[in-house]
């Protein structure tokens, strides 16, 4: 279920066309919800049989647990372990075996993580905990299935809460709401623009730059490229999901709220991958003691280390999580007497630096690059001049400058409407301009959504 | 219907119109303004006109990637052999489909078609027999050939990289494409005054296993198309500027590669020249490892002449 591929949109349109035909003859609420579930499962099944199979396993465990009315901490714990079993197996088994046995067995080496596994596993764990903890009413099978499989968000979030999504899928009806469709389309266009034009072009251009690990300017440039790429890639996906759901009459959580306009890490995590941050806060941080715990700093580090592990099986992800955890523990920049604009620049530089832990999976190269960045003597004029030579051609330099300029302009436009995030970018006129640009500017190369691997 | 619904519907129409306008702009750009396509379109049209005036019963048509365009001096070939000949070479980016369409359009029963292309072009190109590459689709669009919807969309989307590079060239007052009208010669030869002094390749030649199978598949498909039209097909390895230390090794590898092709392909004749696809004579090369200077092209053509004459006698 890849939103940037025409195949997805053709399948979706075909599915919606069939649903329209069916609903012309019969109309009752149960049918609408049944068809929504069928559409979601069909789109998931088109990915692969394994993807659908693993989803049905996790869903089966979840629904059975709810029907059997699990209530004790122990039984909930067992259910959560079962829900996470496929995730642990597909995502962490190769890494764990390499750490324990020193090599990845050939059987595990070829494992492909089923699409969306991390996201729907977390969402279903949340559903069980919320239902048990809040003594909520057992949702019907169809509502539970729609909650777990709702196609716009199943692959890469947002990770929705029971109280937000379940009532909406319960009341779901297919209807032709032109206003919702038009508003949703604006988010879809923004998402496609961010993914296909910004993230794809950055990926293509940055891949051509030869990075010398001893050159701090080039390592910095690499971090800058990745900062823009991951934001546009993931936020782009989330906005398409948001727009698709909106068009169907369901309001999802806005997973990104102009995160690069924050100026401390605490705020950053309130604006970046919002639903994941909330999940960790509500299901891990608070149950372990939260702000009232005397071990608060250690707890924060633990939660961020787990968050790092969620992103990927590798020590670099653990370090990335810990790095963010440490920076959250820092007092606000204002306490150091820094002006707001300088604090913002410093914060952005640290965010960009943190991405180095994220994309550099070879730990020896990672530490070499960190050494370069923190070595004041590596900032020489020779290295600065070498930046130009790292580009394969003058034209590649111009194109890279152009795409970085375009990304910066988009961030600047976000900054003009911070009170209502992305209001300017989802304006109708912006949408018109972006449609033209998407058609004319999309590169021929294609890279998977980064978060598909999580 | 409420006024806000009406406004939303109007905007949906506006988005659709914006999309249609983008497609139109992309089409106009690809068809009339894209610099590389413009250059090759003019070259193809010129060749078509020359071929249209041709009255000879037998023709030798050279086709392939830019090693052919910059390598075969068909005027010299015609003078020396007395046989009508044309160079219909294009560029690697156009892909095999364009070469095949264009050459088979002009080749008639009994004609000799010589395919000169770097074999790496055939790798992963097996399916390209049925579809156009991006540059190939643009070329086909400019030549008014039929395109599938996906090919049309690809052809009419220039991309950010392309438009930015073009903008950069425009700002720096550089030519929009490295070759110009003055580089086109009679009978299809392209000659460039640019001498970038390319570094000779230091890579060993190796096409084996699945890659070799793909090369065979492509050549077999060509052989089949030519056989259906009664055209004789030959394949010739282009000459690559090679580091002296690798010359013998790569020649041996290329000979082995050609032997392997000869053993298993029936509809394609394999040609060999003494250089066996490698040369270290830097003065014969212009701006890339496969692009000859005018002198290099004449030399290559003259050396090819006896090889081809020998083959022609067999027809």
PDB file of N, CA, C and O in Angstrom, chain B residues 16-80:
ATOM      1  N   UNK B  16      -8.349  19.786 -11.451  1.00  0.00           N
ATOM      2  CA  UNK B  16      -8.307  18.917 -12.635  1.00  0.00           C
ATOM      3  C   UNK B  16      -7.752  19.685 -13.834  1.00  0.00           C
ATOM      4  O   UNK B  16      -6.925  19.177 -14.603  1.00  0.00           O
ATOM      5  N   UNK B  17      -8.204  20.922 -13.953  1.00  0.00           N
ATOM      6  CA  UNK B  17      -7.726  21.753 -15.069  1.00  0.00           C
ATOM      7  C   UNK B  17      -6.218  22.002 -14.924  1.00  0.00           C
ATOM      8  O   UNK B  17      -5.470  21.954 -15.898  1.00  0.00           O
ATOM      9  N   UNK B  18      -5.779  22.228 -13.674  1.00  0.00           N
ATOM     10  CA  UNK B  18      -4.335  22.441 -13.434  1.00  0.00           C
ATOM     11  C   UNK B  18      -3.539  21.220 -13.877  1.00  0.00           C
ATOM     12  O   UNK B  18      -2.465  21.342 -14.477  1.00  0.00           O
ATOM     13  N   UNK B  19      -4.095  20.043 -13.599  1.00  0.00           N
ATOM     14  CA  UNK B  19      -3.408  18.804 -13.991  1.00  0.00           C
ATOM     15  C   UNK B  19      -3.343  18.689 -15.517  1.00  0.00           C
ATOM     16  O   UNK B  19      -2.290  18.372 -16.085  1.00  0.00           O
ATOM     17  N   UNK B  20      -4.461  18.977 -16.158  1.00  0.00           N
ATOM     18  CA  UNK B  20      -4.495  18.894 -17.625  1.00  0.00           C
ATOM     19  C   UNK B  20      -3.508  19.905 -18.222  1.00  0.00           C
ATOM     20  O   UNK B  20      -2.776  19.589 -19.176  1.00  0.00           O
ATOM     21  N   UNK B  21      -3.481  21.098 -17.640  1.00  0.00           N
ATOM     22  CA  UNK B  21      -2.548  22.132 -18.134  1.00  0.00           C
ATOM     23  C   UNK B  21      -1.096  21.662 -17.957  1.00  0.00           C
ATOM     24  O   UNK B  21      -0.260  21.888 -18.831  1.00  0.00           O
ATOM     25  N   UNK B  22      -0.806  21.008 -16.825  1.00  0.00           N
ATOM     26  CA  UNK B  22       0.570  20.520 -16.595  1.00  0.00           C
ATOM     27  C   UNK B  22       0.942  19.504 -17.663  1.00  0.00           C
ATOM     28  O   UNK B  22       2.069  19.515 -18.182  1.00  0.00           O
ATOM     29  N   UNK B  23      -0.009  18.630 -17.971  1.00  0.00           N
ATOM     30  CA  UNK B  23       0.264  17.612 -19.000  1.00  0.00           C
ATOM     31  C   UNK B  23       0.533  18.302 -20.335  1.00  0.00           C
ATOM     32  O   UNK B  23       1.467  17.952 -21.056  1.00  0.00           O
ATOM     33  N   UNK B  24      -0.282  19.328 -20.625  1.00  0.00           N
ATOM     34  CA  UNK B  24      -0.112  20.051 -21.891  1.00  0.00           C
ATOM     35  C   UNK B  24       1.256  20.738 -21.939  1.00  0.00           C
ATOM     36  O   UNK B  24       1.972  20.665 -22.953  1.00  0.00           O
ATOM     37  N   UNK B  25       1.628  21.370 -20.826  1.00  0.00           N
ATOM     38  CA  UNK B  25       2.935  22.051 -20.775  1.00  0.00           C
ATOM     39  C   UNK B  25       4.060  21.024 -20.958  1.00  0.00           C
ATOM     40  O   UNK B  25       5.005  21.232 -21.723  1.00  0.00           O
ATOM     41  N   UNK B  26       3.927  19.890 -20.267  1.00  0.00           N
ATOM     42  CA  UNK B  26       4.928  18.828 -20.380  1.00  0.00           C
ATOM     43  C   UNK B  26       5.038  18.304 -21.803  1.00  0.00           C
ATOM     44  O   UNK B  26       6.132  18.056 -22.306  1.00  0.00           O
ATOM     45  N   UNK B  27       3.899  18.163 -22.448  1.00  0.00           N
ATOM     46  CA  UNK B  27       3.877  17.670 -23.833  1.00  0.00           C
ATOM     47  C   UNK B  27       4.548  18.683 -24.767  1.00  0.00           C
ATOM     48  O   UNK B  27       5.386  18.307 -25.594  1.00  0.00           O
ATOM     49  N   UNK B  28       4.185  19.943 -24.606  1.00  0.00           N
ATOM     50  CA  UNK B  28       4.775  20.980 -25.476  1.00  0.00           C
ATOM     51  C   UNK B  28       6.282  21.034 -25.274  1.00  0.00           C
ATOM     52  O   UNK B  28       7.061  21.105 -26.231  1.00  0.00           O
ATOM     53  N   UNK B  29       6.708  20.935 -24.019  1.00  0.00           N
ATOM     54  CA  UNK B  29       8.142  20.995 -23.731  1.00  0.00           C
ATOM     55  C   UNK B  29       8.868  19.792 -24.348  1.00  0.00           C
ATOM     56  O   UNK B  29       9.880  19.945 -25.028  1.00  0.00           O
ATOM     57  N   UNK B  30       8.309  18.604 -24.107  1.00  0.00           N
ATOM     58  CA  UNK B  30       8.973  17.394 -24.630  1.00  0.00           C
ATOM     59  C   UNK B  30       8.999  17.391 -26.150  1.00  0.00           C
ATOM     60  O   UNK B  30       9.981  16.984 -26.766  1.00  0.00           O
ATOM     61  N   UNK B  31       7.929  17.875 -26.732  1.00  0.00           N
ATOM     62  CA  UNK B  31       7.794  17.800 -28.195  1.00  0.00           C
ATOM     63  C   UNK B  31       8.612  18.881 -28.906  1.00  0.00           C
ATOM     64  O   UNK B  31       9.190  18.617 -29.967  1.00  0.00           O
ATOM     65  N   UNK B  32       8.671  20.071 -28.347  1.00  0.00           N
ATOM     66  CA  UNK B  32       9.265  21.191 -29.091  1.00  0.00           C
ATOM     67  C   UNK B  32      10.497  21.829 -28.449  1.00  0.00           C
ATOM     68  O   UNK B  32      11.263  22.498 -29.121  1.00  0.00           O
ATOM     69  N   UNK B  33      10.668  21.683 -27.145  1.00  0.00           N
ATOM     70  CA  UNK B  33      11.728  22.490 -26.518  1.00  0.00           C
ATOM     71  C   UNK B  33      12.842  21.687 -25.846  1.00  0.00           C
ATOM     72  O   UNK B  33      13.892  22.228 -25.581  1.00  0.00           O
ATOM     73  N   UNK B  34      12.632  20.440 -25.539  1.00  0.00           N
ATOM     74  CA  UNK B  34      13.645  19.676 -24.798  1.00  0.00           C
ATOM     75  C   UNK B  34      14.908  19.621 -25.663  1.00  0.00           C
ATOM     76  O   UNK B  34      14.882  19.114 -26.795  1.00  0.00           O
ATOM     77  N   UNK B  35      16.025  20.171 -25.176  1.00  0.00           N
ATOM     78  CA  UNK B  35      17.192  20.374 -26.067  1.00  0.00           C
ATOM     79  C   UNK B  35      17.751  19.097 -26.686  1.00  0.00           C
ATOM     80  O   UNK B  35      18.066  19.082 -27.874  1.00  0.00           O
ATOM     81  N   UNK B  36      17.841  18.038 -25.901  1.00  0.00           N
ATOM     82  CA  UNK B  36      18.430  16.803 -26.430  1.00  0.00           C
ATOM     83  C   UNK B  36      17.524  16.188 -27.502  1.00  0.00           C
ATOM     84  O   UNK B  36      17.992  15.761 -28.563  1.00  0.00           O
ATOM     85  N   UNK B  37      16.230  16.198 -27.210  1.00  0.00           N
ATOM     86  CA  UNK B  37      15.290  15.649 -28.189  1.00  0.00           C
ATOM     87  C   UNK B  37      15.314  16.484 -29.466  1.00  0.00           C
ATOM     88  O   UNK B  37      15.253  15.936 -30.576  1.00  0.00           O
ATOM     89  N   UNK B  38      15.412  17.788 -29.286  1.00  0.00           N
ATOM     90  CA  UNK B  38      15.443  18.672 -30.478  1.00  0.00           C
ATOM     91  C   UNK B  38      16.634  18.331 -31.358  1.00  0.00           C
ATOM     92  O   UNK B  38      16.530  18.272 -32.589  1.00  0.00           O
ATOM     93  N   UNK B  39      17.792  18.116 -30.708  1.00  0.00           N
ATOM     94  CA  UNK B  39      19.002  17.796 -31.466  1.00  0.00           C
ATOM     95  C   UNK B  39      18.816  16.493 -32.242  1.00  0.00           C
ATOM     96  O   UNK B  39      19.056  16.420 -33.453  1.00  0.00           O
ATOM     97  N   UNK B  40      18.350  15.462 -31.523  1.00  0.00           N
ATOM     98  CA  UNK B  40      18.233  14.155 -32.162  1.00  0.00           C
ATOM     99  C   UNK B  40      17.092  14.103 -33.154  1.00  0.00           C
ATOM    100  O   UNK B  40      17.174  13.406 -34.169  1.00  0.00           O
ATOM    101  N   UNK B  41      16.040  14.859 -32.859  1.00  0.00           N
ATOM    102  CA  UNK B  41      14.916  14.891 -33.805  1.00  0.00           C
ATOM    103  C   UNK B  41      15.387  15.456 -35.139  1.00  0.00           C
ATOM    104  O   UNK B  41      15.092  14.909 -36.207  1.00  0.00           O
ATOM    105  N   UNK B  42      16.154  16.563 -35.063  1.00  0.00           N
ATOM    106  CA  UNK B  42      16.675  17.171 -36.297  1.00  0.00           C
ATOM    107  C   UNK B  42      17.584  16.175 -37.018  1.00  0.00           C
ATOM    108  O   UNK B  42      17.519  16.033 -38.254  1.00  0.00           O
ATOM    109  N   UNK B  43      18.404  15.449 -36.242  1.00  0.00           N
ATOM    110  CA  UNK B  43      19.297  14.463 -36.857  1.00  0.00           C
ATOM    111  C   UNK B  43      18.494  13.349 -37.523  1.00  0.00           C
ATOM    112  O   UNK B  43      18.767  12.967 -38.664  1.00  0.00           O
ATOM    113  N   UNK B  44      17.482  12.861 -36.822  1.00  0.00           N
ATOM    114  CA  UNK B  44      16.662  11.765 -37.375  1.00  0.00           C
ATOM    115  C   UNK B  44      15.918  12.239 -38.634  1.00  0.00           C
ATOM    116  O   UNK B  44      15.813  11.497 -39.603  1.00  0.00           O
ATOM    117  N   UNK B  45      15.402  13.477 -38.571  1.00  0.00           N
ATOM    118  CA  UNK B  45      14.645  13.978 -39.723  1.00  0.00           C
ATOM    119  C   UNK B  45      15.552  14.146 -40.941  1.00  0.00           C
ATOM    120  O   UNK B  45      15.166  13.838 -42.067  1.00  0.00           O
ATOM    121  N   UNK B  46      16.762  14.644 -40.669  1.00  0.00           N
ATOM    122  CA  UNK B  46      17.737  14.819 -41.748  1.00  0.00           C
ATOM    123  C   UNK B  46      18.068  13.473 -42.397  1.00  0.00           C
ATOM    124  O   UNK B  46      18.099  13.334 -43.614  1.00  0.00           O
ATOM    125  N   UNK B  47      18.263  12.469 -41.523  1.00  0.00           N
ATOM    126  CA  UNK B  47      18.573  11.119 -42.020  1.00  0.00           C
ATOM    127  C   UNK B  47      17.408  10.563 -42.818  1.00  0.00           C
ATOM    128  O   UNK B  47      17.584   9.912 -43.841  1.00  0.00           O
ATOM    129  N   UNK B  48      16.203  10.817 -42.310  1.00  0.00           N
ATOM    130  CA  UNK B  48      15.012  10.318 -43.015  1.00  0.00           C
ATOM    131  C   UNK B  48      14.926  10.919 -44.412  1.00  0.00           C
ATOM    132  O   UNK B  48      14.573  10.234 -45.372  1.00  0.00           O
ATOM    133  N   UNK B  49      15.236  12.219 -44.486  1.00  0.00           N
ATOM    134  CA  UNK B  49      15.191  12.881 -45.800  1.00  0.00           C
ATOM    135  C   UNK B  49      16.224  12.274 -46.739  1.00  0.00           C
ATOM    136  O   UNK B  49      15.942  11.993 -47.901  1.00  0.00           O
ATOM    137  N   UNK B  50      17.440  12.069 -46.198  1.00  0.00           N
ATOM    138  CA  UNK B  50      18.498  11.463 -47.029  1.00  0.00           C
ATOM    139  C   UNK B  50      18.091  10.071 -47.492  1.00  0.00           C
ATOM    140  O   UNK B  50      18.254   9.713 -48.656  1.00  0.00           O
ATOM    141  N   UNK B  51      17.543   9.309 -46.572  1.00  0.00           N
ATOM    142  CA  UNK B  51      17.124   7.949 -46.910  1.00  0.00           C
ATOM    143  C   UNK B  51      15.964   7.958 -47.910  1.00  0.00           C
ATOM    144  O   UNK B  51      15.862   7.075 -48.760  1.00  0.00           O
ATOM    145  N   UNK B  52      15.118   8.982 -47.797  1.00  0.00           N
ATOM    146  CA  UNK B  52      13.989   9.103 -48.714  1.00  0.00           C
ATOM    147  C   UNK B  52      14.451   9.306 -50.154  1.00  0.00           C
ATOM    148  O   UNK B  52      13.763   8.929 -51.102  1.00  0.00           O
ATOM    149  N   UNK B  53      15.609   9.928 -50.311  1.00  0.00           N
ATOM    150  CA  UNK B  53      16.126  10.206 -51.666  1.00  0.00           C
ATOM    151  C   UNK B  53      16.935   9.025 -52.202  1.00  0.00           C
ATOM    152  O   UNK B  53      17.322   8.995 -53.350  1.00  0.00           O
ATOM    153  N   UNK B  54      17.191   8.059 -51.370  1.00  0.00           N
ATOM    154  CA  UNK B  54      18.048   6.938 -51.750  1.00  0.00           C
ATOM    155  C   UNK B  54      17.343   6.028 -52.759  1.00  0.00           C
ATOM    156  O   UNK B  54      16.180   5.697 -52.586  1.00  0.00           O
ATOM    157  N   UNK B  55      18.073   5.651 -53.811  1.00  0.00           N
ATOM    158  CA  UNK B  55      17.453   4.796 -54.827  1.00  0.00           C
ATOM    159  C   UNK B  55      18.124   3.421 -54.904  1.00  0.00           C
ATOM    160  O   UNK B  55      17.641   2.537 -55.610  1.00  0.00           O
ATOM    161  N   UNK B  56      19.243   3.264 -54.181  1.00  0.00           N
ATOM    162  CA  UNK B  56      19.969   1.989 -54.260  1.00  0.00           C
ATOM    163  C   UNK B  56      19.094   0.838 -53.753  1.00  0.00           C
ATOM    164  O   UNK B  56      18.281   1.024 -52.847  1.00  0.00           O
ATOM    165  N   UNK B  57      19.289  -0.343 -54.391  1.00  0.00           N
ATOM    166  CA  UNK B  57      18.487  -1.505 -53.993  1.00  0.00           C
ATOM    167  C   UNK B  57      18.995  -2.099 -52.685  1.00  0.00           C
ATOM    168  O   UNK B  57      18.223  -2.640 -51.908  1.00  0.00           O
ATOM    169  N   UNK B  58      20.292  -2.004 -52.500  1.00  0.00           N
ATOM    170  CA  UNK B  58      20.882  -2.589 -51.287  1.00  0.00           C
ATOM    171  C   UNK B  58      21.503  -1.491 -50.423  1.00  0.00           C
ATOM    172  O   UNK B  58      22.204  -0.617 -50.940  1.00  0.00           O
ATOM    173  N   UNK B  59      21.239  -1.544 -49.163  1.00  0.00           N
ATOM    174  CA  UNK B  59      21.776  -0.533 -48.250  1.00  0.00           C
ATOM    175  C   UNK B  59      22.424  -1.211 -47.046  1.00  0.00           C
ATOM    176  O   UNK B  59      21.997  -2.294 -46.634  1.00  0.00           O
ATOM    177  N   UNK B  60      23.416  -0.513 -46.524  1.00  0.00           N
ATOM    178  CA  UNK B  60      23.974  -0.938 -45.236  1.00  0.00           C
ATOM    179  C   UNK B  60      23.533   0.115 -44.214  1.00  0.00           C
ATOM    180  O   UNK B  60      23.814   1.308 -44.398  1.00  0.00           O
ATOM    181  N   UNK B  61      22.813  -0.324 -43.204  1.00  0.00           N
ATOM    182  CA  UNK B  61      22.342   0.626 -42.176  1.00  0.00           C
ATOM    183  C   UNK B  61      23.024   0.309 -40.847  1.00  0.00           C
ATOM    184  O   UNK B  61      22.995  -0.829 -40.382  1.00  0.00           O
ATOM    185  N   UNK B  62      23.658   1.324 -40.316  1.00  0.00           N
ATOM    186  CA  UNK B  62      24.300   1.170 -39.001  1.00  0.00           C
ATOM    187  C   UNK B  62      23.367   1.758 -37.954  1.00  0.00           C
ATOM    188  O   UNK B  62      22.819   2.845 -38.150  1.00  0.00           O
ATOM    189  N   UNK B  63      23.199   1.048 -36.884  1.00  0.00           N
ATOM    190  CA  UNK B  63      22.364   1.589 -35.810  1.00  0.00           C
ATOM    191  C   UNK B  63      22.955   1.206 -34.451  1.00  0.00           C
ATOM    192  O   UNK B  63      23.811   0.334 -34.381  1.00  0.00           O
ATOM    193  N   UNK B  64      22.503   1.888 -33.422  1.00  0.00           N
ATOM    194  CA  UNK B  64      23.006   1.574 -32.078  1.00  0.00           C
ATOM    195  C   UNK B  64      23.099   2.814 -31.218  1.00  0.00           C
ATOM    196  O   UNK B  64      22.472   3.849 -31.506  1.00  0.00           O
ATOM    197  N   UNK B  65      23.875   2.720 -30.168  1.00  0.00           N
ATOM    198  CA  UNK B  65      24.002   3.841 -29.231  1.00  0.00           C
ATOM    199  C   UNK B  65      24.989   4.887 -29.768  1.00  0.00           C
ATOM    200  O   UNK B  65      25.357   4.851 -30.944  1.00  0.00           O
ATOM    201  N   UNK B  66      25.445   5.784 -28.907  1.00  0.00           N
ATOM    202  CA  UNK B  66      26.281   6.886 -29.416  1.00  0.00           C
ATOM    203  C   UNK B  66      27.642   6.408 -29.932  1.00  0.00           C
ATOM    204  O   UNK B  66      28.303   7.125 -30.677  1.00  0.00           O
ATOM    205  N   UNK B  67      28.053   5.195 -29.553  1.00  0.00           N
ATOM    206  CA  UNK B  67      29.307   4.682 -30.129  1.00  0.00           C
ATOM    207  C   UNK B  67      29.132   4.498 -31.634  1.00  0.00           C
ATOM    208  O   UNK B  67      30.094   4.586 -32.391  1.00  0.00           O
ATOM    209  N   UNK B  68      27.909   4.274 -32.060  1.00  0.00           N
ATOM    210  CA  UNK B  68      27.625   4.170 -33.497  1.00  0.00           C
ATOM    211  C   UNK B  68      27.527   5.575 -34.108  1.00  0.00           C
ATOM    212  O   UNK B  68      28.166   5.861 -35.115  1.00  0.00           O
ATOM    213  N   UNK B  69      26.756   6.450 -33.440  1.00  0.00           N
ATOM    214  CA  UNK B  69      26.569   7.817 -33.971  1.00  0.00           C
ATOM    215  C   UNK B  69      27.911   8.513 -34.183  1.00  0.00           C
ATOM    216  O   UNK B  69      28.104   9.222 -35.174  1.00  0.00           O
ATOM    217  N   UNK B  70      28.826   8.334 -33.230  1.00  0.00           N
ATOM    218  CA  UNK B  70      30.126   9.006 -33.289  1.00  0.00           C
ATOM    219  C   UNK B  70      31.208   8.121 -33.922  1.00  0.00           C
ATOM    220  O   UNK B  70      32.353   8.529 -34.011  1.00  0.00           O
ATOM    221  N   UNK B  71      30.837   6.909 -34.318  1.00  0.00           N
ATOM    222  CA  UNK B  71      31.865   5.967 -34.753  1.00  0.00           C
ATOM    223  C   UNK B  71      31.840   5.605 -36.219  1.00  0.00           C
ATOM    224  O   UNK B  71      32.859   5.176 -36.768  1.00  0.00           O
ATOM    225  N   UNK B  72      30.698   5.758 -36.867  1.00  0.00           N
ATOM    226  CA  UNK B  72      30.605   5.290 -38.251  1.00  0.00           C
ATOM    227  C   UNK B  72      30.485   6.467 -39.216  1.00  0.00           C
ATOM    228  O   UNK B  72      29.520   7.237 -39.157  1.00  0.00           O
ATOM    229  N   UNK B  73      31.468   6.582 -40.077  1.00  0.00           N
ATOM    230  CA  UNK B  73      31.439   7.609 -41.112  1.00  0.00           C
ATOM    231  C   UNK B  73      30.851   6.955 -42.365  1.00  0.00           C
ATOM    232  O   UNK B  73      31.568   6.375 -43.188  1.00  0.00           O
ATOM    233  N   UNK B  74      29.549   7.023 -42.484  1.00  0.00           N
ATOM    234  CA  UNK B  74      28.874   6.312 -43.571  1.00  0.00           C
ATOM    235  C   UNK B  74      29.240   6.896 -44.940  1.00  0.00           C
ATOM    236  O   UNK B  74      29.230   6.187 -45.957  1.00  0.00           O
ATOM    237  N   UNK B  75      29.588   8.175 -44.979  1.00  0.00           N
ATOM    238  CA  UNK B  75      30.001   8.792 -46.252  1.00  0.00           C
ATOM    239  C   UNK B  75      31.272   8.094 -46.741  1.00  0.00           C
ATOM    240  O   UNK B  75      31.383   7.716 -47.920  1.00  0.00           O
ATOM    241  N   UNK B  76      32.207   7.920 -45.819  1.00  0.00           N
ATOM    242  CA  UNK B  76      33.471   7.253 -46.163  1.00  0.00           C
ATOM    243  C   UNK B  76      33.212   5.805 -46.585  1.00  0.00           C
ATOM    244  O   UNK B  76      33.802   5.304 -47.523  1.00  0.00           O
ATOM    245  N   UNK B  77      32.309   5.167 -45.875  1.00  0.00           N
ATOM    246  CA  UNK B  77      31.982   3.768 -46.159  1.00  0.00           C
ATOM    247  C   UNK B  77      31.414   3.646 -47.576  1.00  0.00           C
ATOM    248  O   UNK B  77      31.799   2.762 -48.346  1.00  0.00           O
ATOM    249  N   UNK B  78      30.509   4.562 -47.907  1.00  0.00           N
ATOM    250  CA  UNK B  78      29.877   4.533 -49.226  1.00  0.00           C
ATOM    251  C   UNK B  78      30.922   4.780 -50.321  1.00  0.00           C
ATOM    252  O   UNK B  78      30.935   4.090 -51.347  1.00  0.00           O
ATOM    253  N   UNK B  79      31.780   5.771 -50.064  1.00  0.00           N
ATOM    254  CA  UNK B  79      32.829   6.076 -51.058  1.00  0.00           C
ATOM    255  C   UNK B  79      33.720   4.863 -51.307  1.00  0.00           C
ATOM    256  O   UNK B  79      34.022   4.508 -52.443  1.00  0.00           O
ATOM    257  N   UNK B  80      34.130   4.241 -50.235  1.00  0.00           N
ATOM    258  CA  UNK B  80      35.102   3.145 -50.354  1.00  0.00           C
ATOM    259  C   UNK B  80      34.485   1.849 -50.847  1.00  0.00           C
ATOM    260  O   UNK B  80      35.121   1.094 -51.577  1.00  0.00           O
TER     261      UNK B  80
END
